[in-house]
Coordinates of C-alpha atoms in Angstrom, one line a residue:
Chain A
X1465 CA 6.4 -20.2 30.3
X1466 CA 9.4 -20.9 32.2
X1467 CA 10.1 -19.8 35.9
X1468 CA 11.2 -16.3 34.5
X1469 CA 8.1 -14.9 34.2
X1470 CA 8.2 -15.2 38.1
X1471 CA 9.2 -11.9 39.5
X1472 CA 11.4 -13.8 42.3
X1473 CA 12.8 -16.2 39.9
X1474 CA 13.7 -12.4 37.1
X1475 CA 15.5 -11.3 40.4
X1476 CA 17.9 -14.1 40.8
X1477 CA 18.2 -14.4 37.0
X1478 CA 18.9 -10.3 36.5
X1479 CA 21.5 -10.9 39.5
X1480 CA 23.7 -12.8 37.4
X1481 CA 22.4 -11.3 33.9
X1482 CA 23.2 -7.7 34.8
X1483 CA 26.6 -7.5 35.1
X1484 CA 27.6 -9.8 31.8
X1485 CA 25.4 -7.7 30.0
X1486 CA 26.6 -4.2 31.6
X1487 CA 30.3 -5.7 31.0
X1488 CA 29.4 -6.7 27.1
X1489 CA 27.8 -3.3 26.8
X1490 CA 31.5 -1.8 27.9
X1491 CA 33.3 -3.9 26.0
X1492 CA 31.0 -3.1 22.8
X1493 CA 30.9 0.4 22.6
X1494 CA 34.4 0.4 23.3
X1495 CA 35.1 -1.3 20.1
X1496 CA 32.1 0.5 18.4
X1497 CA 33.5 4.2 19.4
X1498 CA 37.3 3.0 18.6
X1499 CA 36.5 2.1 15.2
X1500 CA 33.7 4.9 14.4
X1501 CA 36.2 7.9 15.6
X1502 CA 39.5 6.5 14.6
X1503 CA 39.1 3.2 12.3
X1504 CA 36.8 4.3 9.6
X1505 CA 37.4 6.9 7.0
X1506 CA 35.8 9.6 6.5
X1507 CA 33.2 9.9 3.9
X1508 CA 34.4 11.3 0.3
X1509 CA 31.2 13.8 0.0
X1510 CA 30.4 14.9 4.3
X1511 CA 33.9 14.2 5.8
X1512 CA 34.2 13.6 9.2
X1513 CA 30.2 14.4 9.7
X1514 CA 29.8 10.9 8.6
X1515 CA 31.0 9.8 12.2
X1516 CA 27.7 11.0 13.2
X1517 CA 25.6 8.3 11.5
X1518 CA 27.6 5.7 14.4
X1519 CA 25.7 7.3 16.7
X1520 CA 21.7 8.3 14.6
X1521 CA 21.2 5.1 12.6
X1522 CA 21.2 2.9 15.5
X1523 CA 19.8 5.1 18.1
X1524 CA 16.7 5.2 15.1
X1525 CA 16.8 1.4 15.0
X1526 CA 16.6 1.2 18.9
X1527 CA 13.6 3.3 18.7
X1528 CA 11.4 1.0 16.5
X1529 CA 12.9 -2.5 18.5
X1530 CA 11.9 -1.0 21.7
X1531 CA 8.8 -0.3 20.5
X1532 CA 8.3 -3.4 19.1
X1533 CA 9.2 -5.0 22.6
X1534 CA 6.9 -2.8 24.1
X1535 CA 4.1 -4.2 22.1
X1536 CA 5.1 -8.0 23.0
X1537 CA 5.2 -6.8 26.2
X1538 CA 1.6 -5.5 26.1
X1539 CA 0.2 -8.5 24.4
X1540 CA 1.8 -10.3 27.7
X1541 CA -0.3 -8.3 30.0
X1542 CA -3.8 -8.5 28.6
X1543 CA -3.5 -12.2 27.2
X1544 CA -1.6 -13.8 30.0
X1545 CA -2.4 -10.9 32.4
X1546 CA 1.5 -11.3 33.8
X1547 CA 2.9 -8.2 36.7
X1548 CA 6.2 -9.1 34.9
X1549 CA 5.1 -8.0 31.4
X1550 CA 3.2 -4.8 32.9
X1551 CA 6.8 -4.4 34.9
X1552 CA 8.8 -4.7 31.1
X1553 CA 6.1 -2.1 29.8
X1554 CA 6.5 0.0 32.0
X1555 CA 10.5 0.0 32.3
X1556 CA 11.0 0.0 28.1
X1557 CA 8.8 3.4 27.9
X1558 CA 11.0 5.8 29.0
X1559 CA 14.4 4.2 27.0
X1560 CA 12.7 3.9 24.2
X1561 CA 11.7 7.6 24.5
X1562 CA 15.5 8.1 25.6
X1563 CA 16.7 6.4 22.3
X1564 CA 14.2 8.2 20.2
X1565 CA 15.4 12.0 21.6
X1566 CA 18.7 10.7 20.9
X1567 CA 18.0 10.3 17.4
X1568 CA 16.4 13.5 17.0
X1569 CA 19.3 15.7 18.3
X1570 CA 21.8 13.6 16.3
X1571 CA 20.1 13.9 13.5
X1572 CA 19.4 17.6 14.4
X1573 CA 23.1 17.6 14.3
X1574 CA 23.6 16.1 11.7
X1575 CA 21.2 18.1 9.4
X1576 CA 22.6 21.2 10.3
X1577 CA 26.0 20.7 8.1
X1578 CA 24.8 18.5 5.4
X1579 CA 21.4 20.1 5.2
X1580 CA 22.0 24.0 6.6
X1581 CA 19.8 23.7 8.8
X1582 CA 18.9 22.2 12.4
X1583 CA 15.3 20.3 10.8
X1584 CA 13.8 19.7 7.8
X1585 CA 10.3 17.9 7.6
X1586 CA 11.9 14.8 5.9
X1587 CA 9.6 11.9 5.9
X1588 CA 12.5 10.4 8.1
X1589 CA 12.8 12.6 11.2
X1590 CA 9.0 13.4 11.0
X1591 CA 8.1 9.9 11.9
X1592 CA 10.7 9.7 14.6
X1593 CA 9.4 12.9 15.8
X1594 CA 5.7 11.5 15.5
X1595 CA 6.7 7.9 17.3
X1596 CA 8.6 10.4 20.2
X1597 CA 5.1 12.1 20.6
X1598 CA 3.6 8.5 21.2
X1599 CA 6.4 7.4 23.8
X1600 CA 5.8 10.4 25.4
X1601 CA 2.2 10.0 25.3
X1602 CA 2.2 6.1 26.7
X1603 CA 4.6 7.7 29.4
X1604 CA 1.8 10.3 30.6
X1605 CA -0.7 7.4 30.8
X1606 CA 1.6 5.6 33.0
X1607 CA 2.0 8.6 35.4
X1608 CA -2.1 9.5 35.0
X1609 CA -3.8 6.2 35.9
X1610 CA -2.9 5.7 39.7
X1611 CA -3.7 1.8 39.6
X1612 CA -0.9 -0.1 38.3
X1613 CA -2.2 -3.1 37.2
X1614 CA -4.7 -0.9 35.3
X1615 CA -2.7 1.5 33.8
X1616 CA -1.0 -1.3 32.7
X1617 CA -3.7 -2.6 30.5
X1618 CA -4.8 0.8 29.4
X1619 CA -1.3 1.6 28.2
X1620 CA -0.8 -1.9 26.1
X1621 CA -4.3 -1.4 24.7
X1622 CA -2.8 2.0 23.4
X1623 CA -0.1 0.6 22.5
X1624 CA -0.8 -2.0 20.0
X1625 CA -3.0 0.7 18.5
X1626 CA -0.3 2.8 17.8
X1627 CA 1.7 -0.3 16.9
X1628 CA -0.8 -1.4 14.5
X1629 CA -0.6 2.9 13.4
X1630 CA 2.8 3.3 13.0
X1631 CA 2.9 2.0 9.7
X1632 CA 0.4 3.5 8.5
X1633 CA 1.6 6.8 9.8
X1634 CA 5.7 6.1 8.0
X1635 CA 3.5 5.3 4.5
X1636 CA 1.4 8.6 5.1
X1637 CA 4.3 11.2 6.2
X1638 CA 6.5 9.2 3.2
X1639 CA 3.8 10.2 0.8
X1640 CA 3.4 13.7 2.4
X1641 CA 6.4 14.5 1.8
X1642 CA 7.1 13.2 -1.8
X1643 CA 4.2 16.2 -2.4
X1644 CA 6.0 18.3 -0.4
X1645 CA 9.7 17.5 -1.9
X1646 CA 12.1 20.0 -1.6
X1647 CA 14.4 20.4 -4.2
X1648 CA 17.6 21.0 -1.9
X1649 CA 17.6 18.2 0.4
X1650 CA 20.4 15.9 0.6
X1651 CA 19.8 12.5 0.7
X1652 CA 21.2 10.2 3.4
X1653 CA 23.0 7.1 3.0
X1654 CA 22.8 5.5 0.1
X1655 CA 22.2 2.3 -1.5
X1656 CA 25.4 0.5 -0.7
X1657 CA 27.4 1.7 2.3
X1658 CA 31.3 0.8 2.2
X1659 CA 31.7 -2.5 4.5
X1660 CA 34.4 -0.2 6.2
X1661 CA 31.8 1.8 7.5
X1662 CA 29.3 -0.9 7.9
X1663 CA 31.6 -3.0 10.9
X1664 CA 31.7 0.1 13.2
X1665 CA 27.6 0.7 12.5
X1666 CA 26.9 -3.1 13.1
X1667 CA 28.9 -3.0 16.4
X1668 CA 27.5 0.5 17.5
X1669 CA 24.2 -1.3 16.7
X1670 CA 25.0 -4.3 18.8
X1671 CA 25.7 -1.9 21.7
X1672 CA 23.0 -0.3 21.9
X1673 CA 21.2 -3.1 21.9
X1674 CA 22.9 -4.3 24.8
X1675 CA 22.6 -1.8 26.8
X1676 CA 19.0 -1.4 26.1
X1677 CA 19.0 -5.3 27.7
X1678 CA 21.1 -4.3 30.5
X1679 CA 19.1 -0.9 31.5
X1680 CA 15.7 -3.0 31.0
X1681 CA 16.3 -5.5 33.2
X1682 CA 17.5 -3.1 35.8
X1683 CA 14.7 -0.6 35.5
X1684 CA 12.0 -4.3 35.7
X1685 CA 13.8 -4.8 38.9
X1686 CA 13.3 -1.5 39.9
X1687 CA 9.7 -2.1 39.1
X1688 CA 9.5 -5.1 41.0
X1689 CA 11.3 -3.1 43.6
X1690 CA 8.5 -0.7 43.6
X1691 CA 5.8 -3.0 43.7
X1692 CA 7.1 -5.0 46.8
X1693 CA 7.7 -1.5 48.7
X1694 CA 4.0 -0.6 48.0
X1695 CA 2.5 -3.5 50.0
X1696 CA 5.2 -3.3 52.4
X1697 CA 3.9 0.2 52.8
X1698 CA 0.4 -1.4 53.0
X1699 CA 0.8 -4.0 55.6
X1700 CA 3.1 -1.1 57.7
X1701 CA -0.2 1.0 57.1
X1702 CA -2.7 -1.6 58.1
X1703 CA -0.6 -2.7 61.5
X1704 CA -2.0 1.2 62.5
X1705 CA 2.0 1.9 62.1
X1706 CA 1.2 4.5 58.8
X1707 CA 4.9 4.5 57.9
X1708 CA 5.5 7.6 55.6
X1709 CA 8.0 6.4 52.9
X1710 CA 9.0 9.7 50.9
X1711 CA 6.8 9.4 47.6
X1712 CA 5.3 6.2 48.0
X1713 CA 2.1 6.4 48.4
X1714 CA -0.1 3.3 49.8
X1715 CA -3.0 2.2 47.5
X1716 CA -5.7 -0.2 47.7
X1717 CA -4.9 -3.8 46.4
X1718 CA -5.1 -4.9 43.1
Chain B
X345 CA -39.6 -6.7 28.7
X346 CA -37.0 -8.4 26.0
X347 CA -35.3 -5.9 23.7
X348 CA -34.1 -6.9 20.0
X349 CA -30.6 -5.6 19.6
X350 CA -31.4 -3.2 16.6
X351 CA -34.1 -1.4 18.8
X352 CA -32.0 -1.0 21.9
X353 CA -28.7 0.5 20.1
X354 CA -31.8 2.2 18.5
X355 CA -33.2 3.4 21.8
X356 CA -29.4 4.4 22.9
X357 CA -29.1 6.7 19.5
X358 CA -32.0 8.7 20.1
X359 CA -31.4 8.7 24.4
X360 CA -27.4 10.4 23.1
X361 CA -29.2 12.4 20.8
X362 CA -32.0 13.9 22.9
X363 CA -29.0 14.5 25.7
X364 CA -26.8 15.9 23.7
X365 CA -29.3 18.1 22.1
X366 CA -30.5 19.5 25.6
X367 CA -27.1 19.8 27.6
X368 CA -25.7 23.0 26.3
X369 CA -26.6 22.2 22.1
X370 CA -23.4 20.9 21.6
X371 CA -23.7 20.9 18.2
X372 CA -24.2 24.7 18.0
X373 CA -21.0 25.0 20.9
X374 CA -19.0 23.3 18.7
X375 CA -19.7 25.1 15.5
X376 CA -19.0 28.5 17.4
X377 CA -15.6 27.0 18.5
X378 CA -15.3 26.1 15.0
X379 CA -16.2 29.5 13.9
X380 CA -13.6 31.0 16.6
X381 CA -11.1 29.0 15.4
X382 CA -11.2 30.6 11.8
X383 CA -12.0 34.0 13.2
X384 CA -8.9 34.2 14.6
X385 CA -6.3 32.6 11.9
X386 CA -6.3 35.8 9.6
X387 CA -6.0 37.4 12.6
X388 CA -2.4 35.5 12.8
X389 CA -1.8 35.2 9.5
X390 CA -3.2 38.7 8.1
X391 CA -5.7 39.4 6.1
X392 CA -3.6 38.3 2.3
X393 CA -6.9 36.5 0.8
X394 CA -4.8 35.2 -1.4
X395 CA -2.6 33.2 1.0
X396 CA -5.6 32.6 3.0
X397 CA -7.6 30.8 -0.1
X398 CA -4.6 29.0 -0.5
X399 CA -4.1 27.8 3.4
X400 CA -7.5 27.4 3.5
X401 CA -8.2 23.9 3.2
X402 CA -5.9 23.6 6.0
X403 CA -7.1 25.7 8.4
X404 CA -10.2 24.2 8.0
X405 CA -9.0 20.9 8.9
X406 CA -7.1 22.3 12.0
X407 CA -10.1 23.4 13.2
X408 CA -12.2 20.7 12.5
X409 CA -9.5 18.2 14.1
X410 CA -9.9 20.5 17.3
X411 CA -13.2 21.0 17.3
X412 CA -13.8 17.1 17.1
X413 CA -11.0 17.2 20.4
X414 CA -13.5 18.9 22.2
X415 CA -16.1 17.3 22.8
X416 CA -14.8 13.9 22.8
X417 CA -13.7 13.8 26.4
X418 CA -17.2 13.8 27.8
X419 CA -18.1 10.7 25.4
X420 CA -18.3 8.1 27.8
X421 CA -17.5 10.3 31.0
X422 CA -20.7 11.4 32.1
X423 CA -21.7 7.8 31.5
X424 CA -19.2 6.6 33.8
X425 CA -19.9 8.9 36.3
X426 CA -24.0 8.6 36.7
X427 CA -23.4 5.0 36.4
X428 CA -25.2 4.1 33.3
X429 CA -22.1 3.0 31.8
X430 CA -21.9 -0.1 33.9
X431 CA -25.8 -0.7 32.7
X432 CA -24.1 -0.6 29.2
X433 CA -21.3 -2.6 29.7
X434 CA -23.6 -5.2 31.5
X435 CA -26.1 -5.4 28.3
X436 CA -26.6 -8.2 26.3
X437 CA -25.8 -6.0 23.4
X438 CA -21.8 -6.2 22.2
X439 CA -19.8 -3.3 23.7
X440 CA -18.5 -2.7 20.4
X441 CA -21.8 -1.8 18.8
X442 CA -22.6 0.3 22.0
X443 CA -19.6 2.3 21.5
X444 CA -19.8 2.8 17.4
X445 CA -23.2 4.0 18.3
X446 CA -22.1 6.5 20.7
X447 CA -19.4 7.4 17.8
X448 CA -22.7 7.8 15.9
X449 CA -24.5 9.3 18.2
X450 CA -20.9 12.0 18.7
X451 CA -20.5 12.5 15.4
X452 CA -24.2 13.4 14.4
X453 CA -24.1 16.1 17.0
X454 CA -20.4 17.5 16.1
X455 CA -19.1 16.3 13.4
X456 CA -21.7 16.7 10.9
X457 CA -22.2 20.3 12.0
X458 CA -18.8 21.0 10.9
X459 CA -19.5 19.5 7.5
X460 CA -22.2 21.6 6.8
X461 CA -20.9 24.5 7.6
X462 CA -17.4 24.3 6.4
X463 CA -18.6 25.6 2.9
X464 CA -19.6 28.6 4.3
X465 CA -16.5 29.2 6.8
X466 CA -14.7 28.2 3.5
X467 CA -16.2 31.5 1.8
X468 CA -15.1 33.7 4.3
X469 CA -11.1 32.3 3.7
X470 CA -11.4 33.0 -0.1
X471 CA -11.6 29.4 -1.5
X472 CA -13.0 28.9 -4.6
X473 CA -16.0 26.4 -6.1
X474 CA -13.5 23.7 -6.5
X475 CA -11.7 23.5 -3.0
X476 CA -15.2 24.1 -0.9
X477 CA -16.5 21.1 -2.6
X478 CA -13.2 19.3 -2.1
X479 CA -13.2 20.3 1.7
X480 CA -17.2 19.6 2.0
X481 CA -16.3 16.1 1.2
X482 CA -12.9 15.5 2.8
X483 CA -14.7 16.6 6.0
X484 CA -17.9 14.3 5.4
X485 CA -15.5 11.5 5.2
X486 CA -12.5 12.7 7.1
X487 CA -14.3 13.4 10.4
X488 CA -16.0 10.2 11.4
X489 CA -13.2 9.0 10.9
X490 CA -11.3 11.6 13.8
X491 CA -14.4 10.8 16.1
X492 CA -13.6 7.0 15.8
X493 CA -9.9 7.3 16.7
X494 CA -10.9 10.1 19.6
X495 CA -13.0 7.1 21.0
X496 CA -10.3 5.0 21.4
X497 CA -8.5 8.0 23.5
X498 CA -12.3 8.8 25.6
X499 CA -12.3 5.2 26.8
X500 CA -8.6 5.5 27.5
X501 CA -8.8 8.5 29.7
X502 CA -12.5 7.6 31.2
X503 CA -11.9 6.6 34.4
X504 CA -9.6 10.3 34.7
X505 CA -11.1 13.1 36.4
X506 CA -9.1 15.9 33.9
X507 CA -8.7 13.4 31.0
X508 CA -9.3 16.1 28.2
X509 CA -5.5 17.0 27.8
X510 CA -4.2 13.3 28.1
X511 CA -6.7 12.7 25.3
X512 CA -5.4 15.2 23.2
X513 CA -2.1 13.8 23.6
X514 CA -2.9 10.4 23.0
X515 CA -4.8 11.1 19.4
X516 CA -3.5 13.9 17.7
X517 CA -0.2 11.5 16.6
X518 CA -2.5 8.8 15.6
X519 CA -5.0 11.3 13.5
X520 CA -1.7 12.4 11.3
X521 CA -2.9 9.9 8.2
X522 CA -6.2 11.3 8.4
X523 CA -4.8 15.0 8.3
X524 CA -2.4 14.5 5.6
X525 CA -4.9 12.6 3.3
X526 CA -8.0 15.0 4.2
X527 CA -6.2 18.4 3.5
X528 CA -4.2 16.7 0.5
X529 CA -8.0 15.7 -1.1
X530 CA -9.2 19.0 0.6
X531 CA -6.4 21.3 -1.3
X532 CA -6.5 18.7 -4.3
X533 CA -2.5 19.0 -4.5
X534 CA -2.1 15.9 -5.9
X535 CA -5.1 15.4 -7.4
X536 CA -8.3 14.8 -5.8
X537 CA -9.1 10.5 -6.2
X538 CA -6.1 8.9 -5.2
X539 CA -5.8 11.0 -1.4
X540 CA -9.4 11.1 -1.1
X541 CA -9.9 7.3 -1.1
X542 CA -6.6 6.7 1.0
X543 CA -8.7 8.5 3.4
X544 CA -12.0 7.0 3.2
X545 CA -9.9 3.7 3.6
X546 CA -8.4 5.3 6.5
X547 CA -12.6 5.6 7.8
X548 CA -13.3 2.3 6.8
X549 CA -10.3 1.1 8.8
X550 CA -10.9 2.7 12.0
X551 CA -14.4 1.7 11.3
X552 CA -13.5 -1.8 11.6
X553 CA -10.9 -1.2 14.2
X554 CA -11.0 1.3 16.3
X555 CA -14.6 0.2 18.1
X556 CA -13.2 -3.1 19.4
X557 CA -10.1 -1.0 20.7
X558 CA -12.4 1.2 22.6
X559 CA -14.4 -1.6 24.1
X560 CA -11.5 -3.2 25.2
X561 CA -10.4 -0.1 27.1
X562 CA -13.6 0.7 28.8
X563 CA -13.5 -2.8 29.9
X564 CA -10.7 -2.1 31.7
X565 CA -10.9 1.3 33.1
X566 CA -14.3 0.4 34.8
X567 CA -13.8 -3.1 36.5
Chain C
X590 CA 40.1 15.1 12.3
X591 CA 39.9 18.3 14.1
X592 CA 40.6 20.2 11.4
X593 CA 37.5 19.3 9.4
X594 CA 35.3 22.3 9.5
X595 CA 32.3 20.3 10.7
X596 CA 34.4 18.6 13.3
X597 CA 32.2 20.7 16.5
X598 CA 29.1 19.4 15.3
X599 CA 30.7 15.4 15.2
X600 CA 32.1 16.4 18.8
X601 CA 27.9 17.9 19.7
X602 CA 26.6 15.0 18.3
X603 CA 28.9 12.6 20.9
X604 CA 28.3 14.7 23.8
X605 CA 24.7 14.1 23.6
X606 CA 24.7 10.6 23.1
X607 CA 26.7 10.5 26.0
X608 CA 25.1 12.6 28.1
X609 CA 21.4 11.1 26.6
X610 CA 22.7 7.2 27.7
X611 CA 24.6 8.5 31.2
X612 CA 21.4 10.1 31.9
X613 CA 19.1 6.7 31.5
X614 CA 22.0 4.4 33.3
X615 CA 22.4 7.3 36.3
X616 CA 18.2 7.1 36.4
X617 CA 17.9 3.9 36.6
X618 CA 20.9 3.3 39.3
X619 CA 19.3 6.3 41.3
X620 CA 16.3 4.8 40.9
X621 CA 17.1 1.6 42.2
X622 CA 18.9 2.9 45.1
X623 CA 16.5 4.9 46.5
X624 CA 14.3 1.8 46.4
X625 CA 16.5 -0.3 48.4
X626 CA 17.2 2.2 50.8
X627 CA 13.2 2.7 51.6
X628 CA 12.8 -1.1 50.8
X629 CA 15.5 -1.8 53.8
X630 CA 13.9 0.7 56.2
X631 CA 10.2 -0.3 55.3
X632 CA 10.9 -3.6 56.3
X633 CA 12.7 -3.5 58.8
X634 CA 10.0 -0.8 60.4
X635 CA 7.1 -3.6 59.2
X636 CA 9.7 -6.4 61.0
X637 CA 9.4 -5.0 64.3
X638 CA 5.3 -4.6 63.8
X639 CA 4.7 -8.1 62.4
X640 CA 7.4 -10.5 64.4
X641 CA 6.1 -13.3 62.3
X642 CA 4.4 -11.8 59.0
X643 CA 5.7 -11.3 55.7
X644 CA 8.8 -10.7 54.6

């Protein structure tokens, strides 16, 4: 592995990465939200609801990729056992949870002109709903387990079981519901999608995705951050000079 | 003295048995909480037997799903806390076997309970012939399967002292398949063959799986 | 635009996102400065107990 996967060598590198990334990130959804509020036309059959979709489809494709980091991520820390991939876990948890509530009250929002009401049990928003649940269930193990480097491993062993169970859970709520089908429901987006509304959904997409880079590498540094003040707090400790640093709490060594 | 494999995870069967069937019959616990659980649905619901028979099967399941939560927290806990857990996890037999015959071990006491009585817990919700055998053998198949994935979560949360609630948390996403397929074979909606062996694939998959998953997490929580 | 009748829902539907993505960016900048704030006074506090220790 290159020198990136030291955390000394991640801070130098998110130093100069940050800011292009926060400045593409502008620049992106800049574009994105010109062209999906004022450069796209509204669809023949929903109207101006449509615009909407700019902002669900990719916030639902942000909450599978950061998922799927998550589980590289974990496979980092219990094959090569590295503080910086516990640090990624740790910081991609609560954005991907972030992205995923995002797509439930847009799609909440969306569903409540097209479908008349604010949820229906579609196969769709039930998994999001069900993959929420397990961000905010990885999250609670991260706060539970005191021991960082442990709850580290704990939480990528859960998560590459719910990565390997997120499949299986799409195909079972996807064959719930066809035996629960509901005659009234309208479906979303169909087959083809008019290439004017597919630029401003590519670049929304592209956004996203960049700003997930940019807030990931801030919140690893923050992790790092956190990690450094911990045994600073520990040697300040052990010097007989307890030094009370508000919520940071001084734990034995890893 | 040098103990075969088959006669020490034999010897660790009977040891979980014999505790299990001292401490507080958790098998009979269980069943009351099981028995609690549809006393008080019609309760919610009213007493319409003929929505009941036809929510039935899934009540039923509900309350099996819980009842299998219960218990589950205290799989390897009191383990880890008396210490013999670090006896187990220093034993020349595989961790993965150790821990499918706890699940065993779990599941004889609980699980299998259930099973038995759900005909009878069925009579009281109105179902007929056909749905009580349906749910008889949903459950037989449905709920080793629950107590596998619980594992998982019970070597997860081992090492915490109020685990039971992070557990819950952690397992009730992951036992959606199971729920969907049991109660779908249970209530024979779309016919009875084609949910009923998505489910005992779902078993056979956390069979294979879910053991080696637990390990692995006991391994870490205890070093 | 404004005149479609679902037009407060598109306008909802923004606002959250907004406030949804300002919410994680404010976090994590919050976040980050209250770590360098105790960061800076930790070590300077652990500088003046170990003159030739880590840093």
């Amino acid at each position: 592995m290159p020198n990136y996967a030291n955390p000394a060598e991640f801070l130098r590198l998110a130093r100069i990465a940050v800011p292009v990334t926060a400045a593409l990130t502008g620049v992106l959804f800049a574009v994105g939200l010109y062209l999906a509020l004022f450069d796209s036309p509204p669809d023949y059959q929903q109207g101006e609801t449509v615009r909407i979709m700019y902002l669900h489809v990719p916030s639902a494709w942000m909450a599978m990729f950061v998922y799927i980091v998550m589980c590289s991520a974990a496979l980092g820390t219990l094959v090569w056992r590295h503080p910086l991939a516990d640090a990624a876990q740790k910081a991609a948890a609560p954005l991907g949870a972030g992205f995923t509530f995002l797509c439930l009250m847009t799609g909440s929002l969306w569903g409540k002109p097209m479908w008349g009401t604010w949820w229906v049990w579609d196969a769709r928003l039930t998994s999001v709903f069900v993959l929420f649940l397990i961000y905010l269930g990885i999250i609670a193990l991260w706060q539970v387990v005191e021991d960082q480097g442990k709850a580290a491993r704990l939480v990528a062993i859960f998560t590459l079981v719910g990565g390997v169970n997120i499949p299986i859970i799409k195909f079972s709520v996807d064959w719930w519901n066809t035996l629960h089908q509901s005659a009234s429901v309208f479906r979303l987006g169909g087959p083809t999608i008019a290439m004017s509304m597919l630029w401003p959904l590519l670049i929304m997409a592209l956004a996203y995705t960049s700003l997930f880079l940019t807030l990931h590498m801030m919140a690893i540094r923050n992790e790092i951050l956190r990690r450094r003040i911990k045994r600073l707090a520990m040697i300040a400790a052990a010097e007989g000079e307890a030094a009370p640093v508000a919520g940071i709490f001084p734990e034995p060594a890893e | 003295m040098k103990e075969t494999l088959p006669s020490a995870l034999f010897a660790l069967l009977t040891r979980d048995l014999t505790i299990g069937r001292r401490i507080g019959g958790a098998a009979s616990l269980g069943i009351v909480f099981f028995l609690c659980l549809v006393a008080i649905t019609p309760f919610a619901i009213g007493p319409d037997l003929a929505l009941l028979s036809r929510i039935g099967p899934a009540i039923l399941w509900i309350a099996a799903l819980l009842a299998t939560l219960l218990g589950l927290d205290r799989l390897f806990q009191a383990e880890a806390e008396d210490g013999s857990l670090d006896l187990l996890l220093s034993s020349s037999a595989p961790l993965e076997l150790i821990v499918l015959v706890k699940c065993l071990a779990h599941w004889l006491l609980t699980g299998l309970p259930l099973v038995v009585a759900s005909p009878l817990f069925g009579l009281m919700l109105g179902l007929d012939t056909h749905a009580l055998a349906g749910v008889f053998v949903s459950l037989l198949v449905g709920t080793p399967a629950l107590t596998l994935i619980g594992a998982i979560g019970a070597a997860l949360t081992v090492s915490l002292r109020r685990g039971g609630l992070l557990l819950a948390i952690l397992i009730l996403p992951l036992s959606i398949p199971v729920l969907i397929f049991g109660v779908a074979a249970a209530s024979r909606a779309a016919g009875f063959a084609m949910p009923f062996l998505i489910l005992c694939g779902l078993a056979l998959m956390g069979l294979a799986l879910a053991p080696f998953a637990a390990a692995a997490a006991l391994r870490h929580s205890i070093e | 635009m404004m005149r479609d009748p679902n037009f407060g829902f598109v306008l909802a539907a923004y606002c959250v996102a907004a406030f949804v993505v300002i919410g994680m960016i404010a976090g994590t900048l919050l976040d980050y400065a209250a770590l360098k704030k105790s960061l800076a006074r930790l070590s300077a506090r652990t500088g003046r107990a170990v003159d030739d220790g880590q840093k």
